[in-house]
Structure formats: C-alpha cells, structure tokens
C-alpha cells in the first residue's frame, strides 16, 4: 500500500467519489463521517473495500478532536492528503444545521490542519462558489472578492467557508505549510442525497415521480453545472499541484433554471412535465459561472468534458 488519504465527509456525495478514485489508485483510504447529511447507503457500496481493510470507515464528528479515532487506526500508511469535505452543503441542510456548519468549516478545519501538520500531509479544503455571494461580475475569477450578506439565512454557510479560506491562508503563513482549497461550483451526479434540495436532484426526482418541476422565481437565474467526474479530476489535479491559493473548479457552460428544466424534460420524452413556480428564496444568487482560466492553465490537461444533457442521462441511469 503506497500512502493513505483521509476524506472527511467521505460518505457524502463528493467525498464518496474521492474515496472511490483514491481506492482505484491503490491508496489506503480513511473515510470519516457522522452521517448528518451523508448516507449509509453510500458506505454500503464500499463493503468489499472495508472488508479488505483498504478503506477504513470511521463514524465521528470532525468538529471534535481527531486524536481518539486517528490514533486508534492500526497500520495507517503515511498520510499524503486530507480532504476536508465534511459540511452540510445544500441550503435546506445548512439552514437546519447552521451551528454545525459554522463549526465544521472552522473548528473542524482546524483539526484537519493540525492532523495534517502532525502527519506531514497536505489539506485540500472544499470551499465554494457561494463565497462570491450574489456576484456583480460574471464569470467570477478567483480575484473577485464577492458580494455576500454576512447576516442572513445563507451566511452560516457562506461565511463559514470564507472563514475556512482565511484559516488556510493564515495557517500557511504562520507555519510555512502548503495547504490549499478549491472553490467548487454546482456539481451533480450519482450518490447525491435525493432529499437535500439542490436543484438538479430535486428536478430529477420530481421527473422520476411525474410530479411538477419546482422552479423558484421566474427561472431566469443562471447556474453552471459540473458533472462529478470532471470535478473529481480537477480536485485530484489540484491536490497533486503545489498550488495553495484558491482555484475555481466547475463547468463554465451557463444555463438558466428554465433551460435546465427544458433539458430535463428532453431526457424524459415519454412524459409531459408541468412546471410549478414558487417564490425566490432570500439572498438567492442571480448568476453563477466560474472563470476557469486558472484551472485550465495550471492543471493541464484539465477541462470539464461532460456537458449537461450527457451528465443528466448518466445520473438518471443511477437513480
Ligand atoms: N456538491 C456541490 O455542488 C458543492 C459545491 C460547493 C462546495 N461543496 C462542498 O463540498 C463538500 C461536500 O459536499 P457534498 O455535496 O458532497 O455534500 P454532502 O452533504 O453530500 O456531503 C457532506 C458530508 O459531510 C458529512 N458531515 C457533515 N458534517 C460533518 C461533521 N461535523 N463530521 C463528520 N461528517 C460530517 C455529512 O454527513 C456528509 O456525508 C462540502 O464541504 C460542500 O460545502 C459542494
């Protein structure tokens, strides 16, 4: 076994795909999760790897000290990376778990950094496009500072991620370390929690059940959607690099929510789906599109390859 990789939030949507990828590459993997939004069904997909001891599954709250569970792992190969991906991620989840969201991206990240320094590993923190808030420039480059409400329904998530970024910056400066972070734009794919309320899984589940598609506001707000395989390739490329400053990862094809609903209708040609409009939630961003210049230049040959319709078809096949 070459090295090990620790993934916090390892049985959530993105974490489980990182676990998959590093297992394929022959790493020993430690996935730690408290299942507050993740799924035991995701863990069950790895029964074989857990039985073979290639994957160590730890149930713990990563906002608490990591020492008890980390020290109890037998035969841990040298740790190369710690991916700190634990955090409620969808608005319904982080609004219900607001204090936990603040804790895991601050105190929890602090534990990840301490563990990484002890094991001479590199942390990659899952930051988000939400740090740009409701942006006044589009596409958003990493140099844009954002337009964020620090005192509102989304602030427990947006500001927690901004704090996490500041913690990485300051920790690197003070301890001469090389931890980094990726700013992830809306990503979708298999193993998303069907109940987590994010737009693609929401609309797909409604289409599956022949229910009306819910669109908030007039549906002209835009998002750019990245298929999970493209994102994971970018995260792995970033981890391998010496990059410590923020890097956007996602897909830069921008769609309105109305166009997304039309695309979903097109992959269900056997049914006519109605659309139901609901009021726009507070602080909902009007546009979201990454400037991917940095990632394309520095993670070469990375670029998102899977476009929306193809990705939706792949995801539908796994529902
Ligand atoms: N999916 C996206 O489009 C997206 C976009 C931007 C940023 N992100 C970030 O990527 C990360 C993963 O998001 P996701 O979409 O996979 O969400 P998810 O909810 O599917 O996964 C998060 C996982 O973290 C676990 N978790 C949360 N708090 C924990 C704690 N205190 N201790 C241990 N485990 C805990 C949850 O149980 C879950 O398994 C998050 O940090 C999120 O903010 C995701």
Tab-separated table of C-alpha atoms and ligand atoms in Angstrom:
chain	number	residue	atom	x	y	z
A	1	UNK	CA	0.000	0.000	0.000
A	2	UNK	CA	1.641	3.270	-1.095
A	3	UNK	CA	0.116	6.042	1.035
A	4	UNK	CA	-3.131	6.907	2.691
A	5	UNK	CA	-5.671	9.623	2.114
A	6	UNK	CA	-8.193	10.870	4.689
A	7	UNK	CA	-11.547	12.138	3.442
A	8	UNK	CA	-13.778	13.938	5.938
A	9	UNK	CA	-17.372	13.747	4.757
A	10	UNK	CA	-16.261	10.564	2.998
A	11	UNK	CA	-19.750	9.084	2.724
A	12	UNK	CA	-21.364	12.215	1.338
A	13	UNK	CA	-21.824	12.910	-2.363
A	14	UNK	CA	-18.410	14.339	-3.340
A	15	UNK	CA	-16.464	12.627	-0.552
A	16	UNK	CA	-17.593	9.170	-1.686
A	17	UNK	CA	-16.360	9.876	-5.239
A	18	UNK	CA	-12.959	10.938	-3.868
A	19	UNK	CA	-12.886	7.722	-1.816
A	20	UNK	CA	-13.670	5.748	-4.979
A	21	UNK	CA	-10.969	7.407	-7.003
A	22	UNK	CA	-8.170	7.029	-4.439
A	23	UNK	CA	-9.109	3.371	-3.838
A	24	UNK	CA	-8.810	2.819	-7.611
A	25	UNK	CA	-5.357	4.424	-7.495
A	26	UNK	CA	-4.271	1.916	-4.810
A	27	UNK	CA	-4.225	4.236	-1.792
A	28	UNK	CA	-5.392	3.211	1.660
A	29	UNK	CA	-8.365	5.470	2.391
A	30	UNK	CA	-9.867	6.646	5.684
A	31	UNK	CA	-13.416	7.985	5.309
A	32	UNK	CA	-14.765	9.800	8.335
A	33	UNK	CA	-18.375	10.877	8.527
A	34	UNK	CA	-21.081	11.468	11.115
A	35	UNK	CA	-23.891	10.894	8.586
A	36	UNK	CA	-25.629	14.181	9.408
A	37	UNK	CA	-26.314	14.612	5.671
A	38	UNK	CA	-24.381	11.685	4.188
A	39	UNK	CA	-25.751	8.268	3.560
A	40	UNK	CA	-25.167	4.809	4.977
A	41	UNK	CA	-26.140	3.510	1.539
A	42	UNK	CA	-23.013	5.252	0.182
A	43	UNK	CA	-20.955	3.434	2.824
A	44	UNK	CA	-22.593	0.112	1.882
A	45	UNK	CA	-21.253	0.491	-1.655
A	46	UNK	CA	-17.760	0.036	-0.190
A	47	UNK	CA	-18.407	-3.155	1.830
A	48	UNK	CA	-15.768	-5.095	-0.096
A	49	UNK	CA	-13.039	-2.470	0.334
A	50	UNK	CA	-13.875	-2.127	4.048
A	51	UNK	CA	-13.691	-5.920	4.496
A	52	UNK	CA	-10.312	-5.939	2.725
A	53	UNK	CA	-9.138	-3.140	5.070
A	54	UNK	CA	-8.288	-0.907	2.100
A	55	UNK	CA	-10.957	1.510	3.322
A	56	UNK	CA	-11.284	2.376	6.985
A	57	UNK	CA	-14.716	3.736	7.805
A	58	UNK	CA	-14.813	5.969	10.886
A	59	UNK	CA	-18.016	7.349	12.359
A	60	UNK	CA	-17.122	10.608	14.121
A	61	UNK	CA	-17.930	14.299	14.262
A	62	UNK	CA	-14.871	16.008	12.746
A	63	UNK	CA	-15.650	19.225	14.623
A	64	UNK	CA	-14.465	17.324	17.722
A	65	UNK	CA	-10.861	16.276	18.358
A	66	UNK	CA	-9.470	13.915	15.702
A	67	UNK	CA	-6.905	12.378	18.085
A	68	UNK	CA	-9.020	9.498	19.535
A	69	UNK	CA	-10.046	7.972	16.196
A	70	UNK	CA	-6.900	8.861	14.273
A	71	UNK	CA	-4.615	7.321	16.914
A	72	UNK	CA	-6.755	4.184	17.057
A	73	UNK	CA	-6.287	3.331	13.364
A	74	UNK	CA	-3.994	0.313	13.055
A	75	UNK	CA	-1.377	0.163	10.296
A	76	UNK	CA	-2.087	3.614	8.885
A	77	UNK	CA	0.078	4.167	5.816
A	78	UNK	CA	1.826	7.579	5.640
A	79	UNK	CA	-0.889	10.182	5.086
A	80	UNK	CA	-0.469	12.135	1.856
A	81	UNK	CA	-3.641	14.194	1.657
A	82	UNK	CA	-6.504	15.180	3.941
A	83	UNK	CA	-9.572	16.295	2.016
A	84	UNK	CA	-11.742	18.328	4.382
A	85	UNK	CA	-15.102	17.907	2.674
A	86	UNK	CA	-17.348	17.431	5.726
A	87	UNK	CA	-20.064	20.089	5.780
A	88	UNK	CA	-23.766	20.309	5.153
A	89	UNK	CA	-23.843	21.633	1.582
A	90	UNK	CA	-27.404	22.304	0.432
A	91	UNK	CA	-29.440	25.291	1.678
A	92	UNK	CA	-32.105	23.180	3.485
A	93	UNK	CA	-29.368	21.175	5.214
A	94	UNK	CA	-27.096	24.050	6.247
A	95	UNK	CA	-30.045	26.155	7.355
A	96	UNK	CA	-31.229	23.306	9.590
A	97	UNK	CA	-27.655	22.621	10.792
A	98	UNK	CA	-26.398	26.215	10.907
A	99	UNK	CA	-24.232	25.989	14.030
A	100	UNK	CA	-22.817	22.622	12.940
A	101	UNK	CA	-21.978	24.167	9.541
A	102	UNK	CA	-20.130	27.049	11.184
A	103	UNK	CA	-18.247	24.598	13.419
A	104	UNK	CA	-17.170	22.064	10.816
A	105	UNK	CA	-15.706	24.668	8.443
A	106	UNK	CA	-13.821	26.445	11.230
A	107	UNK	CA	-13.039	24.262	14.270
A	108	UNK	CA	-13.295	21.108	12.123
A	109	UNK	CA	-10.896	22.537	9.554
A	110	UNK	CA	-8.534	23.474	12.411
A	111	UNK	CA	-8.446	19.793	13.461
A	112	UNK	CA	-7.777	18.762	9.855
A	113	UNK	CA	-4.842	21.193	9.644
A	114	UNK	CA	-3.402	20.001	12.976
A	115	UNK	CA	-3.650	16.356	11.894
A	116	UNK	CA	-2.089	17.168	8.529
A	117	UNK	CA	0.851	19.005	10.122
A	118	UNK	CA	1.434	16.104	12.510
A	119	UNK	CA	1.436	13.598	9.616
A	120	UNK	CA	3.210	15.902	7.125
A	121	UNK	CA	0.193	15.745	4.839
A	122	UNK	CA	-1.477	18.360	2.655
A	123	UNK	CA	-5.049	19.571	3.330
A	124	UNK	CA	-7.386	20.353	0.469
A	125	UNK	CA	-10.417	22.227	1.769
A	126	UNK	CA	-13.760	22.214	-0.070
A	127	UNK	CA	-14.631	25.864	-0.441
A	128	UNK	CA	-17.440	27.011	-2.661
A	129	UNK	CA	-18.680	29.447	-5.281
A	130	UNK	CA	-21.001	30.684	-2.513
A	131	UNK	CA	-18.095	32.761	-1.209
A	132	UNK	CA	-18.846	35.060	-4.185
A	133	UNK	CA	-22.406	35.583	-2.853
A	134	UNK	CA	-24.678	37.312	-5.374
A	135	UNK	CA	-21.857	38.377	-7.705
A	136	UNK	CA	-21.703	41.674	-9.531
A	137	UNK	CA	-19.194	40.307	-12.063
A	138	UNK	CA	-19.611	37.317	-14.329
A	139	UNK	CA	-17.867	34.976	-14.839
A	140	UNK	CA	-16.311	35.034	-11.385
A	141	UNK	CA	-12.487	34.906	-11.321
A	142	UNK	CA	-10.649	33.933	-8.139
A	143	UNK	CA	-9.622	37.578	-7.724
A	144	UNK	CA	-13.252	38.692	-7.239
A	145	UNK	CA	-13.910	39.308	-3.534
A	146	UNK	CA	-17.630	38.603	-3.600
A	147	UNK	CA	-20.876	40.211	-2.576
A	148	UNK	CA	-22.005	38.305	0.488
A	149	UNK	CA	-24.587	39.007	3.167
A	150	UNK	CA	-22.887	38.220	6.481
A	151	UNK	CA	-26.171	38.311	8.435
A	152	UNK	CA	-28.853	36.214	6.768
A	153	UNK	CA	-30.155	32.743	6.017
A	154	UNK	CA	-27.173	31.736	3.867
A	155	UNK	CA	-24.461	33.344	5.994
A	156	UNK	CA	-23.783	30.295	8.201
A	157	UNK	CA	-22.539	28.547	5.063
A	158	UNK	CA	-21.040	31.397	3.023
A	159	UNK	CA	-19.192	32.994	5.919
A	160	UNK	CA	-18.059	29.638	7.339
A	161	UNK	CA	-16.404	28.855	4.008
A	162	UNK	CA	-14.861	32.333	3.862
A	163	UNK	CA	-13.511	31.808	7.387
A	164	UNK	CA	-12.095	28.444	6.253
A	165	UNK	CA	-10.250	30.138	3.412
A	166	UNK	CA	-8.816	32.739	5.805
A	167	UNK	CA	-7.753	29.956	8.159
A	168	UNK	CA	-5.831	28.170	5.380
A	169	UNK	CA	-4.175	31.438	4.325
A	170	UNK	CA	-3.128	32.381	7.856
A	171	UNK	CA	-2.089	28.857	8.841
A	172	UNK	CA	0.192	28.593	5.783
A	173	UNK	CA	1.729	31.959	6.543
A	174	UNK	CA	2.357	31.222	10.186
A	175	UNK	CA	3.517	27.607	9.879
A	176	UNK	CA	5.102	27.700	6.430
A	177	UNK	CA	2.771	24.928	5.224
A	178	UNK	CA	1.262	24.235	1.787
A	179	UNK	CA	-2.402	23.532	2.346
A	180	UNK	CA	-4.891	24.591	-0.293
A	181	UNK	CA	-8.517	24.977	-1.258
A	182	UNK	CA	-10.778	24.594	-4.235
A	183	UNK	CA	-13.844	26.750	-4.899
A	184	UNK	CA	-16.411	24.259	-6.106
A	185	UNK	CA	-19.268	25.381	-8.342
A	186	UNK	CA	-22.574	23.445	-8.512
A	187	UNK	CA	-21.768	19.810	-9.071
A	188	UNK	CA	-24.161	16.925	-9.653
A	189	UNK	CA	-24.045	13.191	-10.198
A	190	UNK	CA	-24.801	9.807	-8.681
A	191	UNK	CA	-24.939	9.485	-4.841
A	192	UNK	CA	-26.447	12.936	-4.261
A	193	UNK	CA	-28.853	12.797	-1.352
A	194	UNK	CA	-32.331	12.777	-3.002
A	195	UNK	CA	-33.685	14.827	-0.095
A	196	UNK	CA	-31.037	17.514	0.001
A	197	UNK	CA	-32.968	20.065	-2.021
A	198	UNK	CA	-30.322	21.002	-4.624
A	199	UNK	CA	-31.820	21.880	-7.955
A	200	UNK	CA	-30.697	19.016	-10.215
A	201	UNK	CA	-31.511	16.162	-7.852
A	202	UNK	CA	-34.765	17.923	-6.943
A	203	UNK	CA	-35.926	18.236	-10.547
A	204	UNK	CA	-34.765	14.733	-11.495
A	205	UNK	CA	-36.620	13.172	-8.563
A	206	UNK	CA	-39.726	15.140	-9.487
A	207	UNK	CA	-39.424	13.994	-13.123
A	208	UNK	CA	-38.963	10.384	-11.977
A	209	UNK	CA	-42.172	10.641	-9.930
A	210	UNK	CA	-44.021	12.513	-12.732
A	211	UNK	CA	-44.524	15.455	-10.364
A	212	UNK	CA	-44.444	19.121	-11.472
A	213	UNK	CA	-40.921	20.588	-11.659
A	214	UNK	CA	-40.405	23.265	-8.990
A	215	UNK	CA	-38.795	26.473	-10.215
A	216	UNK	CA	-38.073	29.292	-7.780
A	217	UNK	CA	-38.770	32.805	-9.079
A	218	UNK	CA	-39.093	33.263	-12.834
A	219	UNK	CA	-36.362	30.701	-13.585
A	220	UNK	CA	-34.137	33.196	-15.392
A	221	UNK	CA	-31.429	32.991	-12.695
A	222	UNK	CA	-28.409	31.126	-14.039
A	223	UNK	CA	-26.152	28.361	-12.782
A	224	UNK	CA	-23.361	26.316	-14.303
A	225	UNK	CA	-23.448	22.608	-13.559
A	226	UNK	CA	-20.433	20.329	-13.396
A	227	UNK	CA	-20.635	16.547	-13.668
A	228	UNK	CA	-18.940	14.907	-10.690
A	229	UNK	CA	-16.260	13.020	-12.682
A	230	UNK	CA	-14.929	16.293	-14.127
A	231	UNK	CA	-14.840	17.903	-10.698
A	232	UNK	CA	-13.043	14.981	-9.040
A	233	UNK	CA	-10.376	15.026	-11.793
A	234	UNK	CA	-9.844	18.732	-11.073
A	235	UNK	CA	-9.624	18.214	-7.295
A	236	UNK	CA	-7.063	15.440	-7.714
A	237	UNK	CA	-5.032	17.617	-10.083
A	238	UNK	CA	-5.121	20.467	-7.564
A	239	UNK	CA	-4.049	18.170	-4.696
A	240	UNK	CA	-1.040	16.980	-6.714
A	241	UNK	CA	-0.011	20.544	-7.565
A	242	UNK	CA	1.871	22.920	-5.283
A	243	UNK	CA	-0.992	25.404	-5.541
A	244	UNK	CA	-2.056	26.924	-2.198
A	245	UNK	CA	-4.264	29.783	-3.355
A	246	UNK	CA	-7.964	29.385	-4.286
A	247	UNK	CA	-8.871	27.742	-7.575
A	248	UNK	CA	-12.315	27.633	-9.169
A	249	UNK	CA	-13.499	24.208	-10.320
A	250	UNK	CA	-16.733	23.534	-12.152
A	251	UNK	CA	-18.167	23.836	-15.625
A	252	UNK	CA	-18.439	27.197	-17.345
A	253	UNK	CA	-21.460	26.489	-19.534
A	254	UNK	CA	-24.143	28.701	-18.033
A	255	UNK	CA	-27.827	27.725	-18.061
A	256	UNK	CA	-30.933	29.398	-16.721
A	257	UNK	CA	-33.053	27.233	-14.448
A	258	UNK	CA	-35.724	27.308	-17.165
A	259	UNK	CA	-33.198	25.836	-19.634
A	260	UNK	CA	-32.273	23.194	-17.073
A	261	UNK	CA	-35.958	22.244	-16.728
A	262	UNK	CA	-36.245	22.016	-20.547
A	263	UNK	CA	-33.186	19.754	-20.688
A	264	UNK	CA	-34.669	17.522	-18.007
A	265	UNK	CA	-37.926	17.389	-19.964
A	266	UNK	CA	-35.907	16.324	-23.036
A	267	UNK	CA	-34.479	13.259	-21.270
A	268	UNK	CA	-37.994	12.158	-20.239
A	269	UNK	CA	-39.645	12.140	-23.701
A	270	UNK	CA	-42.326	9.692	-22.505
A	271	UNK	CA	-43.966	12.229	-20.176
A	272	UNK	CA	-45.126	15.836	-20.209
A	273	UNK	CA	-43.774	17.562	-17.096
A	274	UNK	CA	-45.566	20.581	-15.665
A	275	UNK	CA	-43.675	23.474	-14.073
A	276	UNK	CA	-44.664	24.966	-10.719
A	277	UNK	CA	-43.229	28.375	-9.742
A	278	UNK	CA	-42.508	29.201	-6.085
A	279	UNK	CA	-41.166	32.473	-4.604
A	280	UNK	CA	-37.406	33.034	-4.851
A	281	UNK	CA	-35.648	32.276	-1.522
A	282	UNK	CA	-33.887	35.123	0.308
A	283	UNK	CA	-30.372	36.003	-0.984
A	284	UNK	CA	-30.628	33.564	-3.908
A	285	UNK	CA	-27.796	34.487	-6.329
A	286	UNK	CA	-28.916	35.629	-9.783
A	287	UNK	CA	-25.952	34.295	-11.711
A	288	UNK	CA	-23.176	31.808	-11.202
A	289	UNK	CA	-20.461	30.992	-13.703
A	290	UNK	CA	-16.834	30.168	-12.950
A	291	UNK	CA	-13.885	31.722	-14.689
A	292	UNK	CA	-11.822	28.548	-15.178
A	293	UNK	CA	-8.729	30.150	-16.729
A	294	UNK	CA	-6.520	29.344	-13.750
A	295	UNK	CA	-7.533	25.684	-13.561
A	296	UNK	CA	-7.167	25.205	-17.330
A	297	UNK	CA	-3.706	26.771	-17.307
A	298	UNK	CA	-2.307	25.114	-14.219
A	299	UNK	CA	-3.972	21.702	-14.068
A	300	UNK	CA	-3.332	20.938	-17.723
A	301	UNK	CA	-4.766	18.967	-19.355
A	302	UNK	CA	-7.840	19.510	-17.141
A	303	UNK	CA	-11.070	20.886	-18.553
A	304	UNK	CA	-14.688	19.862	-17.872
A	305	UNK	CA	-15.710	17.384	-20.571
A	306	UNK	CA	-19.196	16.177	-19.730
A	307	UNK	CA	-21.943	18.517	-20.810
A	308	UNK	CA	-25.295	18.903	-19.120
A	309	UNK	CA	-27.545	16.569	-21.138
A	310	UNK	CA	-24.966	13.765	-21.117
A	311	UNK	CA	-24.411	14.173	-17.379
A	312	UNK	CA	-28.136	14.166	-16.658
A	313	UNK	CA	-28.542	10.947	-18.653
A	314	UNK	CA	-25.687	9.322	-16.681
A	315	UNK	CA	-27.229	10.454	-13.411
A	316	UNK	CA	-30.711	9.282	-14.407
A	317	UNK	CA	-29.283	5.826	-15.135
A	318	UNK	CA	-28.139	5.585	-11.476
A	319	UNK	CA	-31.426	6.688	-9.847
B	1	LIG	N1	-21.786	19.470	-4.373
B	1	LIG	C1	-21.545	20.734	-4.681
B	1	LIG	O1	-22.038	21.230	-5.705
B	1	LIG	C2	-20.661	21.587	-3.805
B	1	LIG	C3	-20.420	22.903	-4.210
B	1	LIG	C4	-19.577	23.699	-3.437
B	1	LIG	C5	-18.965	23.187	-2.300
B	1	LIG	N2	-19.237	21.908	-1.924
B	1	LIG	C6	-18.586	21.423	-0.696
B	1	LIG	O2	-18.115	20.101	-0.875
B	1	LIG	C7	-18.247	19.358	0.349
B	1	LIG	C8	-19.062	18.111	0.090
B	1	LIG	O3	-20.359	18.470	-0.364
B	1	LIG	P1	-21.404	17.375	-0.857
B	1	LIG	O4	-22.133	17.958	-1.982
B	1	LIG	O5	-20.722	16.077	-1.019
B	1	LIG	O6	-22.387	17.339	0.408
B	1	LIG	P2	-22.949	16.097	1.242
B	1	LIG	O7	-23.934	16.622	2.206
B	1	LIG	O8	-23.407	15.021	0.297
B	1	LIG	O9	-21.639	15.570	1.970
B	1	LIG	C9	-21.121	16.149	3.138
B	1	LIG	C10	-20.726	15.023	4.080
B	1	LIG	O10	-20.136	15.575	5.254
B	1	LIG	C11	-20.653	14.881	6.385
B	1	LIG	N3	-20.514	15.757	7.548
B	1	LIG	C12	-21.062	16.990	7.719
B	1	LIG	N4	-20.686	17.498	8.911
B	1	LIG	C13	-19.880	16.574	9.496
B	1	LIG	C14	-19.174	16.524	10.717
B	1	LIG	N5	-19.216	17.515	11.618
B	1	LIG	N6	-18.444	15.419	10.989
B	1	LIG	C15	-18.359	14.394	10.103
B	1	LIG	N7	-19.016	14.388	8.913
B	1	LIG	C16	-19.767	15.471	8.624
B	1	LIG	C17	-22.095	14.572	6.008
B	1	LIG	O11	-22.682	13.552	6.775
B	1	LIG	C18	-21.926	14.195	4.542
B	1	LIG	O12	-21.628	12.825	4.396
B	1	LIG	C19	-18.881	20.311	1.350
B	1	LIG	O13	-17.864	20.894	2.137
B	1	LIG	C20	-19.543	21.361	0.482
B	1	LIG	O14	-19.631	22.594	1.150
B	1	LIG	C21	-20.071	21.101	-2.645
